[in-house]
PDB file of C-alpha atoms in Angstrom:
ATOM      1  CA  ASP C 881     120.771 123.309 102.184  1.00 58.00           C
ATOM      2  CA  THR C 882     118.419 120.652 100.812  1.00 67.00           C
ATOM      3  CA  ALA C 883     114.840 120.990 102.031  1.00 91.00           C
ATOM      4  CA  VAL C 884     113.754 117.358 101.624  1.00 95.00           C
ATOM      5  CA  SER C 885     116.519 114.802 101.245  1.00 95.00           C
ATOM      6  CA  GLN C 886     116.428 111.077 100.612  1.00 96.00           C
ATOM      7  CA  THR C 887     119.021 108.347 100.790  1.00 96.00           C
ATOM      8  CA  PRO C 888     120.009 106.432  98.861  1.00 96.00           C
ATOM      9  CA  LYS C 889     119.424 107.994  95.457  1.00 94.00           C
ATOM     10  CA  TYR C 890     119.745 104.655  93.691  1.00 96.00           C
ATOM     11  CA  LEU C 891     119.119 101.199  95.072  1.00 97.00           C
ATOM     12  CA  VAL C 892     119.692  98.008  93.095  1.00 97.00           C
ATOM     13  CA  THR C 893     118.964  94.771  94.919  1.00 97.00           C
ATOM     14  CA  GLN C 894     117.898  91.178  94.503  1.00 97.00           C
ATOM     15  CA  MET C 895     114.411  89.787  94.969  1.00 97.00           C
ATOM     16  CA  GLY C 896     113.753  88.680  98.513  1.00 97.00           C
ATOM     17  CA  ASN C 897     116.075  91.192 100.133  1.00 97.00           C
ATOM     18  CA  ASP C 898     115.048  93.735 102.758  1.00 97.00           C
ATOM     19  CA  LYS C 899     115.939  97.390 102.224  1.00 97.00           C
ATOM     20  CA  SER C 900     115.316 100.785 103.776  1.00 97.00           C
ATOM     21  CA  ILE C 901     115.004 104.275 102.347  1.00 97.00           C
ATOM     22  CA  LYS C 902     115.491 107.318 104.551  1.00 97.00           C
ATOM     23  CA  CYS C 903     113.965 110.761 104.313  1.00 97.00           C
ATOM     24  CA  GLU C 904     114.694 113.951 106.187  1.00 97.00           C
ATOM     25  CA  GLN C 905     113.178 117.419 105.946  1.00 96.00           C
ATOM     26  CA  ASN C 906     114.545 120.641 107.402  1.00 95.00           C
ATOM     27  CA  LEU C 907     111.515 122.806 106.611  1.00 93.00           C
ATOM     28  CA  GLY C 908     109.934 122.550 110.053  1.00 91.00           C
ATOM     29  CA  HIS C 909     106.939 120.737 108.583  1.00 91.00           C
ATOM     30  CA  ASP C 910     104.691 118.541 110.681  1.00 90.00           C
ATOM     31  CA  THR C 911     103.618 116.037 108.029  1.00 91.00           C
ATOM     32  CA  MET C 912     105.607 113.688 105.817  1.00 94.00           C
ATOM     33  CA  TYR C 913     104.607 111.373 102.996  1.00 94.00           C
ATOM     34  CA  TRP C 914     105.816 108.507 100.843  1.00 96.00           C
ATOM     35  CA  TYR C 915     104.780 108.259  97.208  1.00 95.00           C
ATOM     36  CA  LYS C 916     105.451 105.599  94.608  1.00 95.00           C
ATOM     37  CA  GLN C 917     105.981 106.574  90.968  1.00 94.00           C
ATOM     38  CA  ASP C 918     105.661 103.638  88.600  1.00 92.00           C
ATOM     39  CA  SER C 919     107.201 103.125  85.180  1.00 90.00           C
ATOM     40  CA  LYS C 920     104.340 105.053  83.563  1.00 89.00           C
ATOM     41  CA  LYS C 921     105.139 108.008  85.845  1.00 88.00           C
ATOM     42  CA  PHE C 922     101.892 107.612  87.761  1.00 91.00           C
ATOM     43  CA  LEU C 923     102.236 108.963  91.312  1.00 92.00           C
ATOM     44  CA  LYS C 924     100.343 107.428  94.186  1.00 91.00           C
ATOM     45  CA  ILE C 925     100.482 108.153  97.874  1.00 92.00           C
ATOM     46  CA  MET C 926     101.476 105.278 100.120  1.00 94.00           C
ATOM     47  CA  PHE C 927     101.701 106.688 103.637  1.00 91.00           C
ATOM     48  CA  SER C 928     101.461 109.927 105.530  1.00 91.00           C
ATOM     49  CA  TYR C 929     102.618 110.791 109.038  1.00 89.00           C
ATOM     50  CA  ASN C 930     101.562 113.844 111.009  1.00 86.00           C
ATOM     51  CA  ASN C 931     103.642 114.551 114.112  1.00 81.00           C
ATOM     52  CA  LYS C 932     104.931 110.960 114.067  1.00 81.00           C
ATOM     53  CA  GLU C 933     101.392 109.557 113.842  1.00 85.00           C
ATOM     54  CA  LEU C 934     100.264 107.522 110.837  1.00 86.00           C
ATOM     55  CA  ILE C 935      97.304 109.309 109.231  1.00 83.00           C
ATOM     56  CA  ILE C 936      97.165 107.893 105.718  1.00 82.00           C
ATOM     57  CA  ASN C 937      97.804 104.253 104.937  1.00 83.00           C
ATOM     58  CA  GLU C 938      96.778 103.400 101.413  1.00 85.00           C
ATOM     59  CA  THR C 939      96.400  99.876 100.102  1.00 80.00           C
ATOM     60  CA  VAL C 940     100.029  98.900 100.322  1.00 88.00           C
ATOM     61  CA  PRO C 941     101.402  95.392 100.985  1.00 90.00           C
ATOM     62  CA  ASN C 942     102.380  94.658 104.587  1.00 91.00           C
ATOM     63  CA  ARG C 943     105.938  94.270 103.370  1.00 95.00           C
ATOM     64  CA  PHE C 944     106.130  98.067 103.364  1.00 95.00           C
ATOM     65  CA  SER C 945     106.514  99.568 106.807  1.00 94.00           C
ATOM     66  CA  PRO C 946     107.028 103.276 107.431  1.00 93.00           C
ATOM     67  CA  LYS C 947     108.652 104.578 110.583  1.00 93.00           C
ATOM     68  CA  SER C 948     108.795 108.141 111.818  1.00 93.00           C
ATOM     69  CA  PRO C 949     111.247 108.580 114.694  1.00 91.00           C
ATOM     70  CA  ASP C 950     110.515 112.308 114.826  1.00 91.00           C
ATOM     71  CA  LYS C 951     108.738 115.005 112.812  1.00 90.00           C
ATOM     72  CA  ALA C 952     111.745 115.587 110.582  1.00 94.00           C
ATOM     73  CA  HIS C 953     112.300 111.976 109.543  1.00 95.00           C
ATOM     74  CA  LEU C 954     110.251 109.338 107.767  1.00 96.00           C
ATOM     75  CA  ASN C 955     111.833 106.061 106.751  1.00 96.00           C
ATOM     76  CA  LEU C 956     110.450 103.305 104.580  1.00 96.00           C
ATOM     77  CA  HIS C 957     111.422  99.702 105.157  1.00 96.00           C
ATOM     78  CA  ILE C 958     110.572  97.103 102.540  1.00 96.00           C
ATOM     79  CA  ASN C 959     110.728  93.387 103.323  1.00 96.00           C
ATOM     80  CA  SER C 960     111.030  90.551 100.816  1.00 97.00           C
ATOM     81  CA  LEU C 961     111.432  92.789  97.801  1.00 97.00           C
ATOM     82  CA  GLU C 962     109.584  91.783  94.629  1.00 96.00           C
ATOM     83  CA  LEU C 963     110.116  92.704  90.985  1.00 96.00           C
ATOM     84  CA  GLY C 964     106.980  94.843  91.059  1.00 94.00           C
ATOM     85  CA  ASP C 965     108.466  97.030  93.768  1.00 96.00           C
ATOM     86  CA  SER C 966     110.809  98.557  91.182  1.00 97.00           C
ATOM     87  CA  ALA C 967     109.836 102.218  91.005  1.00 96.00           C
ATOM     88  CA  VAL C 968     110.870 105.671  92.099  1.00 95.00           C
ATOM     89  CA  TYR C 969     109.917 106.411  95.693  1.00 97.00           C
ATOM     90  CA  PHE C 970     109.438 110.047  96.621  1.00 96.00           C
ATOM     91  CA  CYS C 971     109.304 111.499 100.073  1.00 96.00           C
ATOM     92  CA  ALA C 972     107.451 114.764 100.622  1.00 95.00           C
ATOM     93  CA  SER C 973     106.634 117.059 103.495  1.00 94.00           C
ATOM     94  CA  SER C 974     104.150 119.810 104.262  1.00 91.00           C
ATOM     95  CA  TYR C 975     102.792 121.902 107.082  1.00 87.00           C
ATOM     96  CA  VAL C 976      99.209 120.873 107.737  1.00 80.00           C
ATOM     97  CA  GLY C 977      98.400 122.589 111.037  1.00 71.00           C
ATOM     98  CA  ILE C 978      94.827 123.266 112.028  1.00 67.00           C
ATOM     99  CA  GLN C 979      93.615 125.451 109.164  1.00 61.00           C
ATOM    100  CA  ARG C 980      95.032 123.216 106.417  1.00 55.00           C
ATOM    101  CA  GLU C 981      95.623 126.374 104.385  1.00 49.00           C
ATOM    102  CA  SER C 982      99.283 126.072 103.612  1.00 51.00           C
ATOM    103  CA  GLU C 983      99.318 122.455 102.653  1.00 75.00           C
ATOM    104  CA  THR C 984     101.815 122.628  99.835  1.00 87.00           C
ATOM    105  CA  GLN C 985     103.907 119.507  99.624  1.00 91.00           C
ATOM    106  CA  TYR C 986     107.597 119.695  98.861  1.00 93.00           C
ATOM    107  CA  PHE C 987     109.235 116.665  97.352  1.00 94.00           C
ATOM    108  CA  GLY C 988     112.580 114.999  97.789  1.00 95.00           C
ATOM    109  CA  PRO C 989     114.810 113.954  94.882  1.00 93.00           C
ATOM    110  CA  GLY C 990     113.494 110.392  94.806  1.00 94.00           C
ATOM    111  CA  THR C 991     115.013 106.962  95.326  1.00 96.00           C
ATOM    112  CA  ARG C 992     115.212 104.823  92.209  1.00 95.00           C
ATOM    113  CA  LEU C 993     114.715 101.228  93.309  1.00 97.00           C
ATOM    114  CA  LEU C 994     115.472  98.400  90.912  1.00 97.00           C
ATOM    115  CA  VAL C 995     114.719  94.867  92.017  1.00 97.00           C
ATOM    116  CA  LEU C 996     116.459  92.155  89.974  1.00 96.00           C
TER     117      LEU C 996
ATOM    118  CA  ALA G 809      89.278 111.412  97.736  1.00 65.00           C
ATOM    119  CA  GLN G 810      89.779 113.424  94.601  1.00 73.00           C
ATOM    120  CA  SER G 811      89.970 111.991  91.135  1.00 88.00           C
ATOM    121  CA  VAL G 812      92.149 114.101  88.837  1.00 93.00           C
ATOM    122  CA  SER G 813      92.206 113.721  85.086  1.00 94.00           C
ATOM    123  CA  GLN G 814      94.638 115.279  82.672  1.00 95.00           C
ATOM    124  CA  HIS G 815      93.438 115.533  79.115  1.00 88.00           C
ATOM    125  CA  ASN G 816      96.659 115.079  77.223  1.00 88.00           C
ATOM    126  CA  HIS G 817      99.083 112.224  77.576  1.00 91.00           C
ATOM    127  CA  HIS G 818     101.828 113.627  75.355  1.00 95.00           C
ATOM    128  CA  VAL G 819     102.120 117.077  73.826  1.00 96.00           C
ATOM    129  CA  ILE G 820     104.773 117.950  71.261  1.00 97.00           C
ATOM    130  CA  LEU G 821     105.428 121.601  70.479  1.00 96.00           C
ATOM    131  CA  SER G 822     107.930 123.828  68.781  1.00 97.00           C
ATOM    132  CA  GLU G 823     109.724 126.549  70.686  1.00 96.00           C
ATOM    133  CA  ALA G 824     107.722 129.778  71.009  1.00 96.00           C
ATOM    134  CA  ALA G 825     104.421 127.916  70.629  1.00 97.00           C
ATOM    135  CA  SER G 826     101.744 128.372  73.273  1.00 97.00           C
ATOM    136  CA  LEU G 827     100.971 125.577  75.686  1.00 97.00           C
ATOM    137  CA  GLU G 828      97.744 124.667  77.416  1.00 97.00           C
ATOM    138  CA  LEU G 829      97.330 121.533  79.516  1.00 97.00           C
ATOM    139  CA  GLY G 830      93.912 120.506  80.718  1.00 96.00           C
ATOM    140  CA  CYS G 831      93.107 119.291  84.207  1.00 96.00           C
ATOM    141  CA  ASN G 832      89.786 118.378  85.798  1.00 95.00           C
ATOM    142  CA  TYR G 833      89.090 117.323  89.356  1.00 93.00           C
ATOM    143  CA  SER G 834      86.089 115.510  90.735  1.00 89.00           C
ATOM    144  CA  TYR G 835      85.127 117.029  94.069  1.00 74.00           C
ATOM    145  CA  GLY G 836      82.990 120.141  94.273  1.00 68.00           C
ATOM    146  CA  GLY G 837      83.850 121.201  97.805  1.00 74.00           C
ATOM    147  CA  THR G 838      86.866 123.047  99.132  1.00 78.00           C
ATOM    148  CA  VAL G 839      89.930 121.813  97.365  1.00 83.00           C
ATOM    149  CA  ASN G 840      93.471 123.022  96.904  1.00 89.00           C
ATOM    150  CA  LEU G 841      94.889 122.665  93.411  1.00 93.00           C
ATOM    151  CA  PHE G 842      98.479 122.377  92.229  1.00 95.00           C
ATOM    152  CA  TRP G 843     100.601 121.988  89.162  1.00 97.00           C
ATOM    153  CA  TYR G 844     103.955 120.277  89.602  1.00 97.00           C
ATOM    154  CA  VAL G 845     106.689 119.830  87.012  1.00 96.00           C
ATOM    155  CA  GLN G 846     109.193 116.992  86.840  1.00 94.00           C
ATOM    156  CA  TYR G 847     112.207 117.615  84.621  1.00 94.00           C
ATOM    157  CA  PRO G 848     113.920 114.493  83.251  1.00 90.00           C
ATOM    158  CA  GLY G 849     115.510 112.532  86.078  1.00 86.00           C
ATOM    159  CA  GLN G 850     114.556 115.070  88.708  1.00 88.00           C
ATOM    160  CA  HIS G 851     112.079 115.446  91.535  1.00 88.00           C
ATOM    161  CA  LEU G 852     108.742 117.211  91.457  1.00 92.00           C
ATOM    162  CA  GLN G 853     108.842 120.977  91.725  1.00 94.00           C
ATOM    163  CA  LEU G 854     105.879 123.189  92.456  1.00 94.00           C
ATOM    164  CA  LEU G 855     104.902 125.395  89.507  1.00 96.00           C
ATOM    165  CA  LEU G 856     101.883 127.053  91.061  1.00 96.00           C
ATOM    166  CA  LYS G 857      98.996 126.511  93.416  1.00 94.00           C
ATOM    167  CA  TYR G 858      95.458 127.699  94.020  1.00 93.00           C
ATOM    168  CA  PHE G 859      93.870 127.826  97.455  1.00 89.00           C
ATOM    169  CA  SER G 860      91.393 130.691  97.167  1.00 87.00           C
ATOM    170  CA  GLY G 861      91.008 134.207  95.789  1.00 90.00           C
ATOM    171  CA  ASP G 862      91.920 135.279  92.264  1.00 93.00           C
ATOM    172  CA  PRO G 863      91.170 132.305  90.001  1.00 94.00           C
ATOM    173  CA  LEU G 864      94.033 133.257  87.682  1.00 96.00           C
ATOM    174  CA  VAL G 865      97.216 132.098  89.346  1.00 96.00           C
ATOM    175  CA  LYS G 866     100.705 132.991  88.232  1.00 96.00           C
ATOM    176  CA  GLY G 867     103.564 130.623  88.910  1.00 95.00           C
ATOM    177  CA  ILE G 868     107.231 130.292  88.206  1.00 94.00           C
ATOM    178  CA  LYS G 869     108.908 130.208  84.773  1.00 94.00           C
ATOM    179  CA  GLY G 870     106.066 132.141  83.105  1.00 96.00           C
ATOM    180  CA  PHE G 871     103.344 129.580  83.795  1.00 97.00           C
ATOM    181  CA  GLU G 872      99.824 130.458  84.842  1.00 97.00           C
ATOM    182  CA  ALA G 873      96.678 128.504  85.565  1.00 97.00           C
ATOM    183  CA  GLU G 874      93.004 129.349  85.674  1.00 96.00           C
ATOM    184  CA  PHE G 875      90.613 127.871  88.189  1.00 94.00           C
ATOM    185  CA  ILE G 876      87.083 127.552  86.803  1.00 93.00           C
ATOM    186  CA  LYS G 877      84.864 126.249  89.571  1.00 90.00           C
ATOM    187  CA  SER G 878      81.836 125.607  87.362  1.00 90.00           C
ATOM    188  CA  LYS G 879      83.906 123.370  85.113  1.00 92.00           C
ATOM    189  CA  PHE G 880      85.936 121.718  87.902  1.00 93.00           C
ATOM    190  CA  SER G 881      88.972 122.692  85.875  1.00 94.00           C
ATOM    191  CA  PHE G 882      92.445 124.042  86.564  1.00 96.00           C
ATOM    192  CA  ASN G 883      94.195 124.371  83.217  1.00 97.00           C
ATOM    193  CA  LEU G 884      97.845 125.289  82.897  1.00 97.00           C
ATOM    194  CA  ARG G 885      99.097 127.733  80.279  1.00 97.00           C
ATOM    195  CA  LYS G 886     102.293 129.255  79.003  1.00 98.00           C
ATOM    196  CA  PRO G 887     102.232 131.757  76.115  1.00 97.00           C
ATOM    197  CA  SER G 888     105.615 130.833  74.645  1.00 97.00           C
ATOM    198  CA  VAL G 889     107.460 127.639  75.526  1.00 97.00           C
ATOM    199  CA  GLN G 890     111.190 127.028  75.506  1.00 96.00           C
ATOM    200  CA  TRP G 891     113.169 123.871  74.914  1.00 96.00           C
ATOM    201  CA  SER G 892     113.875 123.787  78.664  1.00 95.00           C
ATOM    202  CA  ASP G 893     110.140 123.327  79.361  1.00 97.00           C
ATOM    203  CA  THR G 894     110.445 119.737  78.190  1.00 97.00           C
ATOM    204  CA  ALA G 895     109.216 117.814  81.228  1.00 97.00           C
ATOM    205  CA  GLU G 896     106.381 115.862  82.796  1.00 96.00           C
ATOM    206  CA  TYR G 897     103.563 118.022  84.185  1.00 97.00           C
ATOM    207  CA  PHE G 898     101.278 116.845  86.960  1.00 96.00           C
ATOM    208  CA  CYS G 899      98.040 118.355  88.121  1.00 96.00           C
ATOM    209  CA  ALA G 900      97.079 117.541  91.706  1.00 94.00           C
ATOM    210  CA  ALA G 901      94.144 118.181  94.003  1.00 92.00           C
ATOM    211  CA  ASN G 902      94.159 118.086  97.776  1.00 87.00           C
ATOM    212  CA  ASP G 903      91.179 117.518 100.035  1.00 78.00           C
ATOM    213  CA  TYR G 904      92.500 115.255 102.781  1.00 77.00           C
ATOM    214  CA  LYS G 905      95.236 113.778 100.615  1.00 82.00           C
ATOM    215  CA  LEU G 906      97.041 114.836  97.467  1.00 87.00           C
ATOM    216  CA  SER G 907      95.763 113.033  94.386  1.00 90.00           C
ATOM    217  CA  PHE G 908      97.708 113.331  91.152  1.00 93.00           C
ATOM    218  CA  GLY G 909      96.625 113.155  87.560  1.00 94.00           C
ATOM    219  CA  ALA G 910      98.400 110.707  85.263  1.00 94.00           C
ATOM    220  CA  GLY G 911     100.744 113.414  84.026  1.00 95.00           C
ATOM    221  CA  THR G 912     101.339 115.006  80.635  1.00 96.00           C
ATOM    222  CA  THR G 913     104.654 114.626  78.870  1.00 96.00           C
ATOM    223  CA  VAL G 914     105.582 117.866  77.137  1.00 97.00           C
ATOM    224  CA  THR G 915     108.270 117.740  74.481  1.00 97.00           C
ATOM    225  CA  VAL G 916     109.470 121.056  73.089  1.00 97.00           C
ATOM    226  CA  ARG G 917     111.404 120.854  69.851  1.00 95.00           C
ATOM    227  CA  ALA G 918     114.066 123.452  69.166  1.00 88.00           C
TER     228      ALA G 918
END
């Protein structure tokens, strides 16, 4: 009955590889997000999609490409992985709507990526 | 976008002590404010939120926060902590995107 789920939970890979992380929400939300949490636990937004449309695209290398096939899914593909990509990646979702009054974000369990 | 600052990097307490974590945000307009908690190895969970109305907000697990508009502050409090409150606490502010503070590590000693 998980609200926001991510796969995989752990990802260990070599530099230069390409990998994907998947996120799904069953809360009926219209907006989904990707965050990166670094080794100092600092959280920063990377991308946000509203109804499958990209609305926030922070300063993130082109190697990171989000894809939202529908409102309930937001995937993150990373090309040519680098050591500095090692982090915990969190997916989140919220209902934004028109009034923006209920914009509480709910987070997934995180994907711990380690690039060797 | 918001800038959120949390005053304490690491707080160490004994059980039953009172906890207060400071948080300040930068923008003076309409903003939604949140406190999230991250237990070791887990995801972020919402503790409480403020959108409007009563500036004293009660959340889960006995936490509360007070919104003081004139001070741009949203401090988190708990009168008596337990060992299980050991976690990372994040303050966040939302105008068009959610901006997080750097987090405060709270260690409660039994």
